[in-house]
């Protein structure tokens, strides 16, 4: 994820758990936003990471709760972790 991202092509990762009801409820919203941005030509990629089944990638901030969103903008830029999801910040 880090190597695939760049300032011009950021990657937004949603960390989730299978047991997180809010994560499940947000999935259609996140999918709609990803589709809207892709159709508008905005160069951002959305990925999901199940933190129950996967290890944290190198240089990825630790999530203490879900959903947690992390924006990656390349190997040389620290990841931005959104402590609390606020749709207007997206």
PDB file of C-alpha atoms in Angstrom:
ATOM      1  CA  UNK A   1       0.000   0.000   0.000  1.00  0.00           C
ATOM      2  CA  UNK A   2       2.730   2.450   0.951  1.00  0.00           C
ATOM      3  CA  UNK A   3       4.784   1.771  -2.177  1.00  0.00           C
ATOM      4  CA  UNK A   4       1.673   1.892  -4.386  1.00  0.00           C
ATOM      5  CA  UNK A   5       0.740   5.332  -3.077  1.00  0.00           C
ATOM      6  CA  UNK A   6       2.160   8.719  -4.004  1.00  0.00           C
ATOM      7  CA  UNK A   7       1.254  12.364  -3.417  1.00  0.00           C
ATOM      8  CA  UNK A   8      -0.493  12.368  -6.802  1.00  0.00           C
ATOM      9  CA  UNK A   9      -2.205   8.985  -6.208  1.00  0.00           C
ATOM     10  CA  UNK A  10      -2.990   8.556  -2.491  1.00  0.00           C
ATOM     11  CA  UNK A  11      -4.444   5.374  -1.007  1.00  0.00           C
ATOM     12  CA  UNK A  12      -7.099   5.531   1.713  1.00  0.00           C
ATOM     13  CA  UNK A  13      -7.234   2.380   3.856  1.00  0.00           C
ATOM     14  CA  UNK A  14     -10.236   1.557   5.992  1.00  0.00           C
ATOM     15  CA  UNK A  15      -9.304  -0.701   8.894  1.00  0.00           C
ATOM     16  CA  UNK A  16     -12.268  -2.764   9.988  1.00  0.00           C
ATOM     17  CA  UNK A  17     -13.360  -5.839  11.918  1.00  0.00           C
ATOM     18  CA  UNK A  18     -16.001  -8.394  10.943  1.00  0.00           C
ATOM     19  CA  UNK A  19     -17.759  -7.758  14.264  1.00  0.00           C
ATOM     20  CA  UNK A  20     -17.884  -3.953  13.825  1.00  0.00           C
ATOM     21  CA  UNK A  21     -21.493  -2.939  13.116  1.00  0.00           C
ATOM     22  CA  UNK A  22     -20.516   0.631  12.212  1.00  0.00           C
ATOM     23  CA  UNK A  23     -17.983  -0.722   9.687  1.00  0.00           C
ATOM     24  CA  UNK A  24     -20.719  -2.832   8.110  1.00  0.00           C
ATOM     25  CA  UNK A  25     -23.136   0.090   7.970  1.00  0.00           C
ATOM     26  CA  UNK A  26     -20.509   2.410   6.464  1.00  0.00           C
ATOM     27  CA  UNK A  27     -19.452   0.030   3.696  1.00  0.00           C
ATOM     28  CA  UNK A  28     -22.090   1.156   1.134  1.00  0.00           C
ATOM     29  CA  UNK A  29     -21.265   4.816   1.868  1.00  0.00           C
ATOM     30  CA  UNK A  30     -17.515   4.276   1.438  1.00  0.00           C
ATOM     31  CA  UNK A  31     -18.130   2.292  -1.770  1.00  0.00           C
ATOM     32  CA  UNK A  32     -20.343   5.102  -3.124  1.00  0.00           C
ATOM     33  CA  UNK A  33     -17.722   7.749  -2.312  1.00  0.00           C
ATOM     34  CA  UNK A  34     -14.998   5.658  -3.970  1.00  0.00           C
ATOM     35  CA  UNK A  35     -17.121   5.231  -7.094  1.00  0.00           C
ATOM     36  CA  UNK A  36     -18.035   8.932  -7.207  1.00  0.00           C
ATOM     37  CA  UNK A  37     -14.410  10.022  -6.881  1.00  0.00           C
ATOM     38  CA  UNK A  38     -13.267   7.510  -9.523  1.00  0.00           C
ATOM     39  CA  UNK A  39     -15.969   8.698 -11.946  1.00  0.00           C
ATOM     40  CA  UNK A  40     -14.915  12.305 -11.289  1.00  0.00           C
ATOM     41  CA  UNK A  41     -11.286  11.528 -12.108  1.00  0.00           C
ATOM     42  CA  UNK A  42      -9.991  12.009  -8.570  1.00  0.00           C
ATOM     43  CA  UNK A  43      -6.812   9.894  -8.297  1.00  0.00           C
ATOM     44  CA  UNK A  44      -7.416   8.170  -4.956  1.00  0.00           C
ATOM     45  CA  UNK A  45      -7.671   4.451  -4.306  1.00  0.00           C
ATOM     46  CA  UNK A  46      -9.720   2.908  -1.505  1.00  0.00           C
ATOM     47  CA  UNK A  47      -8.587  -0.298   0.218  1.00  0.00           C
ATOM     48  CA  UNK A  48      -9.922  -2.224   3.205  1.00  0.00           C
ATOM     49  CA  UNK A  49      -7.884  -4.075   5.829  1.00  0.00           C
ATOM     50  CA  UNK A  50      -9.450  -6.563   8.233  1.00  0.00           C
ATOM     51  CA  UNK A  51      -7.385  -6.070  11.380  1.00  0.00           C
ATOM     52  CA  UNK A  52      -8.703  -9.281  12.946  1.00  0.00           C
ATOM     53  CA  UNK A  53      -7.290 -11.442  10.159  1.00  0.00           C
ATOM     54  CA  UNK A  54      -4.220  -9.475   9.007  1.00  0.00           C
ATOM     55  CA  UNK A  55      -1.102  -7.992  10.528  1.00  0.00           C
ATOM     56  CA  UNK A  56      -0.551  -4.257  10.321  1.00  0.00           C
ATOM     57  CA  UNK A  57       1.609  -3.293   7.326  1.00  0.00           C
ATOM     58  CA  UNK A  58       4.988  -1.707   7.993  1.00  0.00           C
ATOM     59  CA  UNK A  59       4.743   1.984   8.951  1.00  0.00           C
ATOM     60  CA  UNK A  60       0.984   1.716   9.391  1.00  0.00           C
ATOM     61  CA  UNK A  61      -0.478   3.438  12.452  1.00  0.00           C
ATOM     62  CA  UNK A  62      -2.106   1.110  14.966  1.00  0.00           C
ATOM     63  CA  UNK A  63      -5.894   1.149  15.133  1.00  0.00           C
ATOM     64  CA  UNK A  64      -7.365   0.981  18.618  1.00  0.00           C
ATOM     65  CA  UNK A  65     -10.933   0.986  17.324  1.00  0.00           C
ATOM     66  CA  UNK A  66     -12.783   0.522  14.086  1.00  0.00           C
ATOM     67  CA  UNK A  67     -13.480   1.905  11.650  1.00  0.00           C
ATOM     68  CA  UNK A  68     -10.147   3.677  11.363  1.00  0.00           C
ATOM     69  CA  UNK A  69      -9.060   5.405   8.168  1.00  0.00           C
ATOM     70  CA  UNK A  70      -5.421   5.926   7.166  1.00  0.00           C
ATOM     71  CA  UNK A  71      -4.309   8.002   4.176  1.00  0.00           C
ATOM     72  CA  UNK A  72      -1.045   6.982   2.526  1.00  0.00           C
ATOM     73  CA  UNK A  73       0.736   9.442   0.205  1.00  0.00           C
ATOM     74  CA  UNK A  74       3.949   7.626  -0.662  1.00  0.00           C
ATOM     75  CA  UNK A  75       6.913   5.990   1.056  1.00  0.00           C
ATOM     76  CA  UNK A  76       8.504   9.308   2.060  1.00  0.00           C
ATOM     77  CA  UNK A  77       5.386  10.786   3.680  1.00  0.00           C
ATOM     78  CA  UNK A  78       4.056   9.680   7.079  1.00  0.00           C
ATOM     79  CA  UNK A  79       0.572   8.178   6.961  1.00  0.00           C
ATOM     80  CA  UNK A  80      -2.315  10.341   8.178  1.00  0.00           C
ATOM     81  CA  UNK A  81      -4.573   8.528  10.622  1.00  0.00           C
ATOM     82  CA  UNK A  82      -8.087   9.833  11.119  1.00  0.00           C
ATOM     83  CA  UNK A  83      -8.826   9.234  14.793  1.00  0.00           C
ATOM     84  CA  UNK A  84     -12.550   9.705  14.303  1.00  0.00           C
ATOM     85  CA  UNK A  85     -14.321   9.390  10.981  1.00  0.00           C
ATOM     86  CA  UNK A  86     -15.995  12.601   9.903  1.00  0.00           C
ATOM     87  CA  UNK A  87     -17.550  12.416   6.424  1.00  0.00           C
ATOM     88  CA  UNK A  88     -17.024  16.149   5.792  1.00  0.00           C
ATOM     89  CA  UNK A  89     -13.242  15.631   6.170  1.00  0.00           C
ATOM     90  CA  UNK A  90     -13.242  13.068   3.365  1.00  0.00           C
TER      91      UNK A  90
END
